[in-house]
Coordinates of C-alpha atoms in Angstrom, one line a residue:
X1 CA 0.0 0.0 0.0
X2 CA 1.4 3.4 -1.1
X3 CA 0.7 6.6 0.8
X4 CA 1.5 10.2 -0.2
X5 CA 2.8 12.2 2.8
X6 CA 2.9 16.0 2.2
X7 CA 3.2 18.8 4.7
X8 CA 3.6 22.6 4.9
X9 CA 1.9 23.5 1.7
X10 CA 1.5 27.1 2.7
X11 CA -1.0 27.7 -0.1
X12 CA -1.5 31.4 -0.6
X13 CA 2.1 32.5 0.3
X14 CA 3.7 34.8 -2.3
X15 CA 7.4 35.4 -1.8
X16 CA 8.3 39.1 -2.2
X17 CA 4.5 39.6 -2.8
X18 CA 5.0 38.4 -6.3
X19 CA 2.0 36.8 -8.1
X20 CA 4.4 34.5 -9.9
X21 CA 5.7 33.1 -6.6
X22 CA 2.2 32.5 -5.3
X23 CA 1.5 30.6 -8.5
X24 CA 4.7 28.6 -8.0
X25 CA 3.4 27.3 -4.7
X26 CA 0.2 26.1 -6.3
X27 CA 2.1 24.4 -9.1
X28 CA 4.2 22.4 -6.7
X29 CA 1.2 21.2 -4.7
X30 CA -0.7 20.1 -7.9
X31 CA 2.5 18.4 -9.2
X32 CA 2.6 16.4 -5.9
X33 CA -1.0 15.5 -6.4
X34 CA -0.5 14.4 -10.0
X35 CA 2.6 12.3 -9.0
X36 CA 0.5 10.7 -6.3
X37 CA -2.2 9.8 -8.7
X38 CA 0.3 8.4 -11.3
X39 CA 1.9 6.3 -8.6
X40 CA -1.5 4.9 -7.6
X41 CA -1.4 5.8 -4.0
X42 CA -4.2 4.6 -1.8
X43 CA -4.2 7.6 0.5
X44 CA -2.9 11.2 0.6
X45 CA -2.0 12.7 3.9
X46 CA -1.4 16.4 4.5
X47 CA 0.5 17.0 7.8
X48 CA -0.5 20.6 8.6
X49 CA 0.1 24.2 7.5
X50 CA -2.2 23.6 4.5
X51 CA -2.7 27.4 4.1
X52 CA -0.3 30.2 4.9
X53 CA -2.9 32.1 6.9
X54 CA -6.0 31.0 8.8
X55 CA -8.1 33.1 6.4
X56 CA -6.8 32.1 3.0
X57 CA -7.5 34.1 -0.2
X58 CA -9.9 32.7 -2.8
X59 CA -7.2 31.5 -5.1
X60 CA -5.6 29.4 -2.4
X61 CA -9.0 27.9 -1.5
X62 CA -9.7 27.1 -5.1
X63 CA -6.3 25.4 -5.7
X64 CA -6.7 23.2 -2.6
X65 CA -10.2 22.2 -3.8
X66 CA -8.7 21.5 -7.3
X67 CA -6.1 19.2 -5.8
X68 CA -8.5 17.3 -3.5
X69 CA -11.0 17.0 -6.4
X70 CA -8.3 15.4 -8.6
X71 CA -7.7 12.8 -5.9
X72 CA -11.3 12.1 -5.3
X73 CA -12.0 11.5 -9.0
X74 CA -9.4 8.8 -8.8
X75 CA -11.0 7.3 -5.6
X76 CA -8.0 8.3 -3.5
X77 CA -9.0 9.5 0.0
X78 CA -7.3 12.6 1.4
X79 CA -6.8 13.2 5.1
X80 CA -5.3 16.2 7.0
X81 CA -4.5 17.8 10.3
X82 CA -4.0 21.5 11.0
X83 CA -0.8 23.4 11.6
X84 CA -0.3 26.7 13.4
X85 CA -0.9 28.6 10.2
X86 CA -4.3 27.0 9.8
X87 CA -5.6 27.8 13.3
X88 CA -7.0 31.3 14.0
X89 CA -6.2 32.9 17.4
X90 CA -9.7 34.1 17.3
X91 CA -10.9 30.6 18.0
X92 CA -12.9 30.6 14.7
X93 CA -13.8 27.4 12.9
X94 CA -10.6 26.5 10.9
X95 CA -11.2 27.1 7.2
X96 CA -9.8 23.7 6.1
X97 CA -12.7 22.0 7.9
X98 CA -14.9 23.1 5.1
X99 CA -13.3 20.5 2.9
X100 CA -14.1 17.9 5.5
X101 CA -17.7 18.9 5.4
X102 CA -17.8 18.7 1.7
X103 CA -16.4 15.2 1.7
X104 CA -13.2 16.1 -0.1
X105 CA -10.9 15.2 2.8
X106 CA -11.1 13.6 6.2
X107 CA -9.9 15.4 9.4
X108 CA -7.7 12.9 11.4
X109 CA -8.3 12.3 15.1
X110 CA -6.5 10.4 17.9
X111 CA -9.7 8.7 19.3
X112 CA -11.1 7.4 16.0
X113 CA -8.7 6.3 13.2
X114 CA -9.3 6.5 9.5
X115 CA -8.9 3.0 8.1
X116 CA -7.9 2.6 4.5
X117 CA -7.1 -0.8 3.1
X118 CA -6.2 -2.1 6.5
X119 CA -4.1 0.9 7.4
X120 CA -5.3 2.8 10.6
X121 CA -4.3 6.4 10.5
X122 CA -4.4 8.6 13.6
X123 CA -3.7 12.3 13.8
X124 CA -3.8 15.4 15.9
X125 CA -3.8 19.1 15.1
X126 CA -0.9 21.4 16.2
X127 CA -0.8 22.0 19.9
X128 CA 0.7 25.0 21.5
X129 CA 3.4 24.6 24.2
X130 CA 1.0 25.2 27.0
X131 CA -1.1 22.2 26.0
X132 CA 1.7 19.7 25.2
X133 CA 1.1 17.7 28.4
X134 CA -2.5 17.1 27.2
X135 CA -1.3 16.1 23.8
X136 CA 1.2 13.7 25.2
X137 CA -1.5 12.1 27.3
X138 CA -3.8 11.8 24.3
X139 CA -1.0 10.3 22.3
X140 CA -0.5 7.6 24.9
X141 CA -4.2 6.8 24.8
X142 CA -4.1 6.7 21.0
X143 CA -1.1 4.3 21.2
X144 CA -3.1 1.9 23.3
X145 CA -6.1 2.1 20.9
X146 CA -3.7 1.5 17.9
X147 CA -2.4 -1.7 19.4
X148 CA -5.9 -3.2 19.1
X149 CA -5.7 -2.8 15.3
X150 CA -4.3 -5.8 13.6
X151 CA -3.0 -4.1 10.5
X152 CA -0.5 -1.3 9.9
X153 CA -0.7 2.0 11.8
X154 CA 0.3 5.5 11.1
X155 CA 0.5 8.6 13.3
X156 CA 0.2 12.2 11.8
X157 CA 1.4 15.2 13.8
X158 CA 2.4 18.8 13.2
X159 CA 4.9 19.4 16.0
X160 CA 8.6 20.3 16.3
X161 CA 10.7 17.7 18.1
X162 CA 13.6 18.8 20.3
X163 CA 15.6 15.9 18.9
X164 CA 16.2 18.0 15.8
X165 CA 16.0 21.5 17.2
X166 CA 16.3 22.0 20.9
X167 CA 15.0 25.5 20.8
X168 CA 12.2 25.2 18.3
X169 CA 10.9 21.8 19.5
X170 CA 7.8 21.6 21.7
X171 CA 8.2 17.9 22.6
X172 CA 10.6 14.9 22.4
X173 CA 10.5 11.7 20.3
X174 CA 10.2 9.9 23.6
X175 CA 6.8 11.5 24.1
X176 CA 5.5 9.6 21.1
X177 CA 4.1 6.1 21.5
X178 CA 5.9 3.1 19.9
X179 CA 2.6 1.7 18.5
X180 CA 2.9 2.9 15.0
X181 CA 4.7 1.7 11.8
X182 CA 5.1 5.2 10.3
X183 CA 5.2 8.7 11.8
X184 CA 4.1 11.4 9.3
X185 CA 5.2 14.8 10.7
X186 CA 4.9 18.4 9.6
X187 CA 6.3 21.7 10.9
X188 CA 10.0 21.6 10.1
X189 CA 10.5 22.8 6.5
X190 CA 13.7 20.8 5.9
X191 CA 13.5 17.1 4.8
X192 CA 14.3 14.9 7.8
X193 CA 14.1 11.1 8.1
X194 CA 15.2 9.2 11.2
X195 CA 14.6 5.8 12.8
X196 CA 14.5 5.8 16.6
X197 CA 15.0 2.6 18.4
X198 CA 12.2 3.5 20.8
X199 CA 9.7 4.0 17.9
X200 CA 7.9 1.4 15.8
X201 CA 9.0 2.8 12.4
X202 CA 10.6 5.8 10.6
X203 CA 9.8 9.3 11.6
X204 CA 9.6 11.7 8.6
X205 CA 9.3 15.4 7.9
X206 CA 9.0 15.7 4.1
X207 CA 9.6 19.4 4.4
X208 CA 7.7 22.3 2.8
X209 CA 6.7 22.0 -0.9
X210 CA 8.4 25.4 -1.6
X211 CA 10.5 28.0 0.2
X212 CA 8.8 29.8 3.0
X213 CA 9.5 33.2 4.7
X214 CA 12.0 32.0 7.3
X215 CA 14.2 30.3 4.6
X216 CA 15.1 33.3 2.4
X217 CA 16.7 32.7 -1.0
X218 CA 18.6 29.4 -1.3
X219 CA 19.3 26.6 -3.7
X220 CA 17.6 23.6 -2.2
X221 CA 15.3 20.7 -3.3
X222 CA 11.8 20.5 -2.0
X223 CA 9.4 17.6 -2.2
X224 CA 7.1 15.0 -0.4
X225 CA 7.2 11.4 0.6
X226 CA 5.8 8.3 -1.0
X227 CA 5.5 5.7 1.7
X228 CA 5.2 2.0 1.0
X229 CA 3.4 0.4 3.9
X230 CA 3.1 -3.1 2.4
X231 CA 6.3 -4.6 3.7
X232 CA 7.3 -5.6 7.2
X233 CA 8.8 -2.1 7.7
X234 CA 7.6 1.2 6.1
X235 CA 9.8 2.2 3.1
X236 CA 10.2 5.9 2.3
X237 CA 10.8 7.4 -1.2
X238 CA 11.3 11.1 -1.0
X239 CA 10.2 12.7 -4.3
X240 CA 11.7 16.1 -5.3
X241 CA 9.4 18.6 -7.2
X242 CA 10.1 20.9 -10.1
X243 CA 10.4 24.4 -8.7
X244 CA 11.5 27.9 -9.8
X245 CA 15.2 28.0 -9.3
X246 CA 16.7 30.1 -6.6
X247 CA 20.4 30.6 -6.0
X248 CA 23.1 32.8 -4.5
X249 CA 25.9 34.3 -6.5
X250 CA 29.0 35.9 -5.1
X251 CA 30.8 38.3 -7.4
X252 CA 33.7 40.8 -7.0
X253 CA 33.0 44.5 -7.2
X254 CA 36.1 45.1 -9.3
X255 CA 34.8 42.7 -12.0
X256 CA 31.1 43.3 -11.5
X257 CA 30.3 43.4 -15.2
X258 CA 31.7 40.0 -15.8
X259 CA 30.0 38.6 -12.6
X260 CA 26.6 39.9 -13.7
X261 CA 27.1 38.5 -17.1
X262 CA 27.7 35.1 -15.5
X263 CA 24.4 35.3 -13.6
X264 CA 22.6 36.3 -16.8
X265 CA 24.0 33.3 -18.6
X266 CA 23.0 30.9 -15.9
X267 CA 19.5 32.4 -15.5
X268 CA 18.9 32.2 -19.3
X269 CA 19.8 28.5 -19.2
X270 CA 17.0 27.7 -16.7
X271 CA 13.4 26.7 -17.5
X272 CA 12.0 29.5 -15.4
X273 CA 13.3 32.9 -14.5
X274 CA 15.1 32.5 -11.2
X275 CA 15.2 34.3 -7.9
X276 CA 18.7 35.4 -7.1
X277 CA 20.7 36.8 -4.2
X278 CA 23.8 38.7 -5.3
X279 CA 26.6 39.0 -2.8
X280 CA 29.2 41.6 -3.8
X281 CA 32.7 41.4 -2.3
X282 CA 34.8 44.5 -2.2
X283 CA 35.4 47.8 -0.5
X284 CA 34.4 51.4 -1.3
X285 CA 31.3 50.1 -3.1
X286 CA 29.4 52.7 -5.1
X287 CA 25.7 51.9 -5.1
X288 CA 25.3 53.8 -8.4
X289 CA 27.8 51.5 -10.1
X290 CA 26.0 48.5 -8.7
X291 CA 22.6 49.8 -9.8
X292 CA 23.8 50.4 -13.3
X293 CA 25.1 46.8 -13.6
X294 CA 22.2 45.0 -11.8
X295 CA 19.7 46.5 -14.2
X296 CA 20.9 43.9 -16.6
X297 CA 19.3 41.2 -14.5
X298 CA 15.8 42.6 -15.0
X299 CA 15.0 40.6 -18.1
X300 CA 16.8 37.4 -17.0
X301 CA 15.5 37.1 -13.4
X302 CA 12.1 37.2 -11.8
X303 CA 13.5 38.9 -8.7
X304 CA 16.9 39.7 -7.2
X305 CA 18.3 41.2 -4.1
X306 CA 21.9 42.2 -3.4
X307 CA 24.1 42.6 -0.3
X308 CA 27.7 43.7 0.2
X309 CA 30.0 41.2 1.9
X310 CA 32.7 43.5 3.3
X311 CA 30.9 46.8 3.9
X312 CA 28.1 47.7 6.2
X313 CA 25.3 48.6 4.0
X314 CA 21.6 47.7 3.9
X315 CA 20.3 45.3 1.4
X316 CA 18.9 47.0 -1.7
X317 CA 16.7 46.1 -4.6
X318 CA 16.7 47.9 -7.9
X319 CA 13.7 46.3 -9.7
X320 CA 11.2 48.4 -7.7
X321 CA 10.0 45.3 -5.8
X322 CA 10.3 44.7 -2.1
X323 CA 13.5 43.2 -0.7
X324 CA 13.5 39.9 1.0
X325 CA 12.5 41.3 4.4
X326 CA 12.0 37.9 6.0
X327 CA 15.4 36.7 5.2
X328 CA 17.0 40.0 6.2
X329 CA 15.2 39.9 9.5
X330 CA 16.6 36.4 10.1
X331 CA 20.1 37.5 9.1
X332 CA 20.0 40.5 11.4
X333 CA 18.8 38.3 14.3
X334 CA 21.7 35.9 13.7
X335 CA 24.1 38.8 13.8
X336 CA 22.6 40.2 17.0
X337 CA 22.2 36.9 18.8
X338 CA 25.3 35.1 17.4
X339 CA 23.4 31.9 16.9
X340 CA 21.4 30.3 14.1
X341 CA 19.3 28.4 16.6
X342 CA 18.5 31.4 18.8
X343 CA 17.7 33.5 15.7
X344 CA 15.3 30.7 14.5
X345 CA 13.6 30.7 17.9
X346 CA 13.2 34.4 17.9
X347 CA 11.8 34.7 14.4
X348 CA 10.0 31.4 13.9
X349 CA 8.6 31.0 17.4
X350 CA 8.6 34.2 19.4
X351 CA 7.8 36.8 16.7
X352 CA 4.3 35.5 16.0
X353 CA 2.8 35.5 19.5
X354 CA 4.8 38.7 20.4
X355 CA 3.3 40.5 17.3
X356 CA -0.1 39.3 18.2
X357 CA 0.2 40.7 21.7
X358 CA 0.2 37.2 23.3
X359 CA 2.8 37.9 26.0
X360 CA 1.9 34.8 27.9
X361 CA 2.7 32.4 25.1
X362 CA 5.8 34.4 24.2
X363 CA 7.1 34.2 27.7
X364 CA 6.3 30.5 27.9
X365 CA 8.2 29.8 24.7
X366 CA 11.2 31.7 26.0
X367 CA 11.1 29.9 29.3
X368 CA 10.9 26.5 27.8
X369 CA 13.8 27.3 25.5
X370 CA 15.8 28.5 28.5
X371 CA 15.2 25.4 30.4
X372 CA 16.2 23.2 27.5
X373 CA 19.4 25.1 27.0
X374 CA 20.2 25.2 30.7
X375 CA 19.8 21.4 30.9
X376 CA 18.9 19.4 34.0

């Protein structure tokens, strides 16, 4: 039995507020759906962060419906849980539940599994740190319930594990019951696969389907997992998707014309216009000289930003589009805090509740991170 495991779709997100980048996100999702259909999966699982915001725009809603409809037309059931981006702080009904009501997808639960071809699938929505103890207790109960099922068993969660990031994790792998043959996780945007001795099968984060705000511009593959549950042990095949290229180019200020020409040549060899970060090494950099040369990228690149390497100067963009503010914020946090992990904690975990005025959650996140760092 083959299962498609996707996570962190973030439908509706548009990098740099570009319509083309929003469309890119939809294309990767629909490509994952089409590959799943071609491979004849028996079930498609979405492990949270379906939308980028709890109140998605109409196009994001339409594209999700299109993907789910394609699956249903091929008699492939879809199941989902919610991530933090899907859950409104106003305690409104999550938008994704509409698709459950329409019969296009099934919301997973811990107290009542979805059973497809003998596979029992349990799942839980994202829980905040202040409710982790309750989640762990419910997981233990679900583990006992799963043991009564004679066939294969899968658990779907959208949580960060401290095993992979001690600052961003809300729980440990030891909090998860060993009663399952596959652990389908979402939340971390990198592709992670690991087998723990204390768990009954592989634990997998397939990663986001495209780059998201905290990742900035980088050359990296994105994809989803096809999981074969028919053998004694679950077998995972991670499938990369076709995406708009993004890359970093470092050039020397003294030979800037040649460096820009090299970027143009690379960009024109690609199937889609890329997104590029240009790092310029040198001293006594003249912004007017750089602007005059960077304009040559306008026709070859969808978007670009530049940054000096050896001179304090703010990031600038010369195509009249916004700079990569998310990546710049993360970069400045790293400089201020002197740590990638602390910067990730500040931007990815603390910034959201702090901006929303939820001082209680922000303090709890900071306190939990301090306790993990301080140790026993």
